[in-house]
Tab-separated table of N, CA and C in Angstrom:
chain	number	residue	atom	x	y	z
A	29	MET	N	-197.659	-196.953	-97.890
A	29	MET	CA	-199.066	-196.761	-98.146
A	29	MET	C	-199.377	-197.361	-99.518
A	30	GLU	N	-200.486	-198.103	-99.580
A	30	GLU	CA	-200.867	-198.783	-100.812
A	30	GLU	C	-202.376	-198.670	-101.007
A	31	VAL	N	-202.811	-198.364	-102.230
A	31	VAL	CA	-204.234	-198.286	-102.552
A	31	VAL	C	-204.670	-199.642	-103.103
A	32	LEU	N	-205.763	-200.180	-102.544
A	32	LEU	CA	-206.268	-201.489	-102.957
A	32	LEU	C	-207.715	-201.376	-103.406
A	33	LYS	N	-208.050	-202.025	-104.515
A	33	LYS	CA	-209.427	-202.110	-105.009
A	33	LYS	C	-209.959	-203.475	-104.578
A	34	ILE	N	-211.035	-203.473	-103.792
A	34	ILE	CA	-211.593	-204.705	-103.231
A	34	ILE	C	-212.970	-204.939	-103.862
A	35	PRO	N	-213.180	-206.086	-104.537
A	35	PRO	CA	-214.498	-206.349	-105.123
A	35	PRO	C	-215.545	-206.721	-104.074
A	36	LYS	N	-216.792	-206.461	-104.400
A	36	LYS	CA	-217.917	-206.791	-103.515
A	36	LYS	C	-217.850	-208.256	-103.096
A	37	GLY	N	-218.056	-208.503	-101.787
A	37	GLY	CA	-218.077	-209.858	-101.250
A	37	GLY	C	-216.728	-210.413	-100.855
A	38	HIS	N	-215.649	-209.722	-101.211
A	38	HIS	CA	-214.303	-210.191	-100.881
A	38	HIS	C	-213.999	-209.959	-99.396
A	39	VAL	N	-213.429	-210.970	-98.755
A	39	VAL	CA	-213.003	-210.837	-97.358
A	39	VAL	C	-211.691	-210.057	-97.351
A	40	ILE	N	-211.703	-208.909	-96.697
A	40	ILE	CA	-210.499	-208.071	-96.628
A	40	ILE	C	-209.556	-208.634	-95.570
A	41	VAL	N	-210.074	-208.859	-94.371
A	41	VAL	CA	-209.327	-209.555	-93.319
A	41	VAL	C	-210.289	-210.430	-92.534
A	42	LYS	N	-209.759	-211.513	-91.996
A	42	LYS	CA	-210.539	-212.418	-91.167
A	42	LYS	C	-210.054	-212.326	-89.727
A	43	ARG	N	-210.952	-212.654	-88.839
A	43	ARG	CA	-210.603	-212.725	-87.425
A	43	ARG	C	-209.385	-213.638	-87.271
A	44	LYS	N	-208.440	-213.204	-86.477
A	44	LYS	CA	-207.189	-213.909	-86.175
A	44	LYS	C	-206.148	-213.811	-87.276
A	45	ASP	N	-206.444	-213.069	-88.381
A	45	ASP	CA	-205.398	-212.787	-89.367
A	45	ASP	C	-204.325	-211.937	-88.707
A	46	LYS	N	-203.095	-212.158	-89.082
A	46	LYS	CA	-201.996	-211.333	-88.594
A	46	LYS	C	-202.116	-209.929	-89.184
A	47	VAL	N	-201.834	-208.941	-88.382
A	47	VAL	CA	-201.941	-207.547	-88.809
A	47	VAL	C	-200.787	-207.189	-89.740
A	48	LYS	N	-201.151	-206.654	-90.910
A	48	LYS	CA	-200.172	-206.106	-91.849
A	48	LYS	C	-200.269	-204.594	-91.856
A	49	GLY	N	-201.407	-204.097	-91.362
A	49	GLY	CA	-201.649	-202.667	-91.331
A	49	GLY	C	-203.115	-202.387	-91.079
A	50	LEU	N	-203.450	-201.124	-91.043
A	50	LEU	CA	-204.830	-200.684	-90.929
A	50	LEU	C	-205.285	-200.232	-92.303
A	51	TYR	N	-206.576	-200.301	-92.540
A	51	TYR	CA	-207.131	-199.952	-93.838
A	51	TYR	C	-208.074	-198.768	-93.670
A	52	LEU	N	-207.895	-197.737	-94.472
A	52	LEU	CA	-208.759	-196.560	-94.472
A	52	LEU	C	-209.660	-196.642	-95.699
A	53	ILE	N	-210.970	-196.638	-95.489
A	53	ILE	CA	-211.916	-196.758	-96.594
A	53	ILE	C	-211.990	-195.419	-97.335
A	54	GLN	N	-211.697	-195.459	-98.639
A	54	GLN	CA	-211.742	-194.267	-99.478
A	54	GLN	C	-213.052	-194.161	-100.248
A	55	ASP	N	-213.615	-195.319	-100.638
A	55	ASP	CA	-214.835	-195.350	-101.419
A	55	ASP	C	-215.489	-196.710	-101.215
A	56	GLY	N	-216.815	-196.745	-101.155
A	56	GLY	CA	-217.520	-198.008	-100.956
A	56	GLY	C	-217.867	-198.210	-99.488
A	57	SER	N	-218.108	-199.482	-99.122
A	57	SER	CA	-218.451	-199.785	-97.737
A	57	SER	C	-217.999	-201.197	-97.382
A	58	VAL	N	-217.845	-201.414	-96.083
A	58	VAL	CA	-217.316	-202.674	-95.557
A	58	VAL	C	-218.178	-203.107	-94.381
A	59	ILE	N	-218.477	-204.401	-94.321
A	59	ILE	CA	-219.204	-204.966	-93.186
A	59	ILE	C	-218.187	-205.482	-92.166
A	60	GLN	N	-218.302	-204.993	-90.941
A	60	GLN	CA	-217.496	-205.499	-89.827
A	60	GLN	C	-218.368	-206.508	-89.090
A	61	LYS	N	-217.964	-207.771	-89.101
A	61	LYS	CA	-218.751	-208.822	-88.452
A	61	LYS	C	-218.227	-209.055	-87.052
A	62	LEU	N	-219.130	-208.816	-86.088
A	62	LEU	CA	-218.844	-209.079	-84.695
A	62	LEU	C	-219.492	-210.420	-84.346
A	63	ASP	N	-219.368	-210.861	-83.128
A	63	ASP	CA	-219.945	-212.151	-82.752
A	63	ASP	C	-221.426	-212.259	-83.121
A	64	PHE	N	-222.230	-211.287	-82.716
A	64	PHE	CA	-223.669	-211.363	-82.956
A	64	PHE	C	-224.211	-210.140	-83.682
A	65	ALA	N	-223.345	-209.375	-84.302
A	65	ALA	CA	-223.795	-208.143	-84.952
A	65	ALA	C	-222.935	-207.844	-86.171
A	66	GLU	N	-223.470	-206.973	-87.024
A	66	GLU	CA	-222.724	-206.471	-88.168
A	66	GLU	C	-222.809	-204.953	-88.163
A	67	ILE	N	-221.698	-204.314	-88.471
A	67	ILE	CA	-221.635	-202.858	-88.539
A	67	ILE	C	-221.144	-202.496	-89.935
A	68	THR	N	-221.797	-201.519	-90.564
A	68	THR	CA	-221.359	-201.057	-91.875
A	68	THR	C	-220.430	-199.867	-91.696
A	69	LEU	N	-219.239	-199.984	-92.252
A	69	LEU	CA	-218.253	-198.895	-92.247
A	69	LEU	C	-218.247	-198.262	-93.629
A	70	ARG	N	-218.194	-196.949	-93.677
A	70	ARG	CA	-218.227	-196.232	-94.953
A	70	ARG	C	-216.983	-195.359	-95.108
A	71	LYS	N	-217.017	-194.471	-96.082
A	71	LYS	CA	-215.873	-193.606	-96.397
A	71	LYS	C	-215.267	-193.015	-95.125
A	72	ASN	N	-213.950	-193.075	-95.039
A	72	ASN	CA	-213.132	-192.610	-93.917
A	72	ASN	C	-213.213	-193.521	-92.695
A	73	GLY	N	-213.928	-194.641	-92.811
A	73	GLY	CA	-213.926	-195.638	-91.742
A	73	GLY	C	-212.593	-196.366	-91.717
A	74	ILE	N	-212.232	-196.868	-90.557
A	74	ILE	CA	-210.960	-197.574	-90.406
A	74	ILE	C	-211.216	-199.037	-90.102
A	75	ILE	N	-210.605	-199.896	-90.904
A	75	ILE	CA	-210.630	-201.334	-90.667
A	75	ILE	C	-209.410	-201.610	-89.816
A	76	GLY	N	-209.649	-201.920	-88.539
A	76	GLY	CA	-208.488	-202.086	-87.694
A	76	GLY	C	-208.775	-202.468	-86.267
A	77	SER	N	-209.818	-203.249	-86.001
A	77	SER	CA	-210.012	-203.758	-84.644
A	77	SER	C	-208.956	-204.827	-84.412
A	78	LEU	N	-207.977	-204.521	-83.583
A	78	LEU	CA	-206.899	-205.482	-83.409
A	78	LEU	C	-206.504	-205.616	-81.956
A	79	ARG	N	-205.960	-206.762	-81.673
A	79	ARG	CA	-205.449	-207.063	-80.343
A	79	ARG	C	-204.079	-207.673	-80.566
A	80	ASN	N	-203.094	-207.058	-79.987
A	80	ASN	CA	-201.711	-207.487	-80.193
A	80	ASN	C	-201.408	-207.477	-81.679
A	81	ASP	N	-201.222	-208.639	-82.285
A	81	ASP	CA	-200.886	-208.666	-83.707
A	81	ASP	C	-201.941	-209.385	-84.542
A	82	GLU	N	-203.187	-209.491	-84.017
A	82	GLU	CA	-204.270	-210.162	-84.727
A	82	GLU	C	-205.517	-209.276	-84.807
A	83	PHE	N	-206.262	-209.425	-85.912
A	83	PHE	CA	-207.559	-208.770	-86.026
A	83	PHE	C	-208.572	-209.531	-85.183
A	84	VAL	N	-209.530	-208.822	-84.605
A	84	VAL	CA	-210.529	-209.468	-83.745
A	84	VAL	C	-211.897	-209.601	-84.420
A	85	ASN	N	-212.025	-209.104	-85.659
A	85	ASN	CA	-213.287	-209.192	-86.401
A	85	ASN	C	-213.013	-209.559	-87.849
A	86	ASP	N	-214.078	-210.000	-88.545
A	86	ASP	CA	-214.018	-210.185	-89.991
A	86	ASP	C	-214.460	-208.880	-90.643
A	87	PHE	N	-213.858	-208.566	-91.801
A	87	PHE	CA	-214.219	-207.377	-92.573
A	87	PHE	C	-214.419	-207.797	-94.020
A	88	ILE	N	-215.614	-207.530	-94.568
A	88	ILE	CA	-215.986	-207.983	-95.900
A	88	ILE	C	-216.510	-206.786	-96.701
A	89	ALA	N	-216.065	-206.661	-97.957
A	89	ALA	CA	-216.529	-205.561	-98.809
A	89	ALA	C	-218.013	-205.741	-99.104
A	90	ALA	N	-218.825	-204.743	-98.746
A	90	ALA	CA	-220.266	-204.788	-98.990
A	90	ALA	C	-220.594	-204.380	-100.425
A	91	GLU	N	-219.657	-203.733	-101.072
A	91	GLU	CA	-219.760	-203.300	-102.466
A	91	GLU	C	-218.329	-203.131	-102.966
A	92	ASP	N	-218.150	-202.843	-104.240
A	92	ASP	CA	-216.799	-202.567	-104.717
A	92	ASP	C	-216.245	-201.413	-103.894
A	93	THR	N	-215.074	-201.617	-103.319
A	93	THR	CA	-214.542	-200.689	-102.320
A	93	THR	C	-213.070	-200.403	-102.590
A	94	THR	N	-212.660	-199.175	-102.315
A	94	THR	CA	-211.260	-198.782	-102.403
A	94	THR	C	-210.774	-198.454	-100.998
A	95	VAL	N	-209.632	-199.047	-100.620
A	95	VAL	CA	-209.035	-198.788	-99.309
A	95	VAL	C	-207.578	-198.407	-99.479
A	96	VAL	N	-207.059	-197.700	-98.491
A	96	VAL	CA	-205.632	-197.397	-98.424
A	96	VAL	C	-205.066	-198.206	-97.263
A	97	LEU	N	-204.042	-199.012	-97.547
A	97	LEU	CA	-203.382	-199.805	-96.513
A	97	LEU	C	-202.300	-198.955	-95.863
A	98	LEU	N	-202.423	-198.769	-94.548
A	98	LEU	CA	-201.431	-198.036	-93.761
A	98	LEU	C	-200.636	-199.083	-92.985
A	99	PRO	N	-199.425	-199.389	-93.422
A	99	PRO	CA	-198.667	-200.492	-92.828
A	99	PRO	C	-198.354	-200.294	-91.347
A	100	CYS	N	-198.564	-201.352	-90.577
A	100	CYS	CA	-198.137	-201.445	-89.190
A	100	CYS	C	-198.251	-202.914	-88.800
A	101	LYS	N	-197.470	-203.343	-87.847
A	101	LYS	CA	-197.475	-204.747	-87.443
A	101	LYS	C	-198.183	-204.986	-86.126
A	102	ASN	N	-198.319	-203.926	-85.323
A	102	ASN	CA	-198.936	-204.081	-84.012
A	102	ASN	C	-199.346	-202.698	-83.484
A	103	PRO	N	-200.138	-202.659	-82.403
A	103	PRO	CA	-200.597	-201.377	-81.872
A	103	PRO	C	-199.466	-200.446	-81.451
A	104	GLU	N	-198.346	-200.993	-81.029
A	104	GLU	CA	-197.236	-200.147	-80.589
A	104	GLU	C	-196.707	-199.283	-81.736
A	105	GLU	N	-196.710	-199.828	-82.953
A	105	GLU	CA	-196.264	-199.040	-84.105
A	105	GLU	C	-197.180	-197.857	-84.355
A	106	LEU	N	-198.462	-197.976	-84.031
A	106	LEU	CA	-199.391	-196.867	-84.228
A	106	LEU	C	-199.099	-195.727	-83.259
A	107	LYS	N	-198.599	-196.031	-82.096
A	107	LYS	CA	-198.293	-195.003	-81.113
A	107	LYS	C	-197.175	-194.090	-81.593
A	108	ALA	N	-196.318	-194.602	-82.479
A	108	ALA	CA	-195.193	-193.821	-82.980
A	108	ALA	C	-195.600	-192.854	-84.085
A	109	VAL	N	-196.823	-193.036	-84.628
A	109	VAL	CA	-197.272	-192.194	-85.756
A	109	VAL	C	-197.740	-190.847	-85.263
């Protein structure tokens, strides 16, 4: 587990990035960009739309944000938690 400080406007993960883990938002907010929509995730939101070993959306810090990285490489590892 690792705590990360993400500045406003920084891309946290991009679509098709390899999964290193899921991110739990502790403070701030994150924009989840879908094909034709944007969703704002706030405290206790999870950055982790994934398929196999890739993210399926872009996630960008909407403001200075703190996240906790929960390491995992694929969805199967989450089943063991």
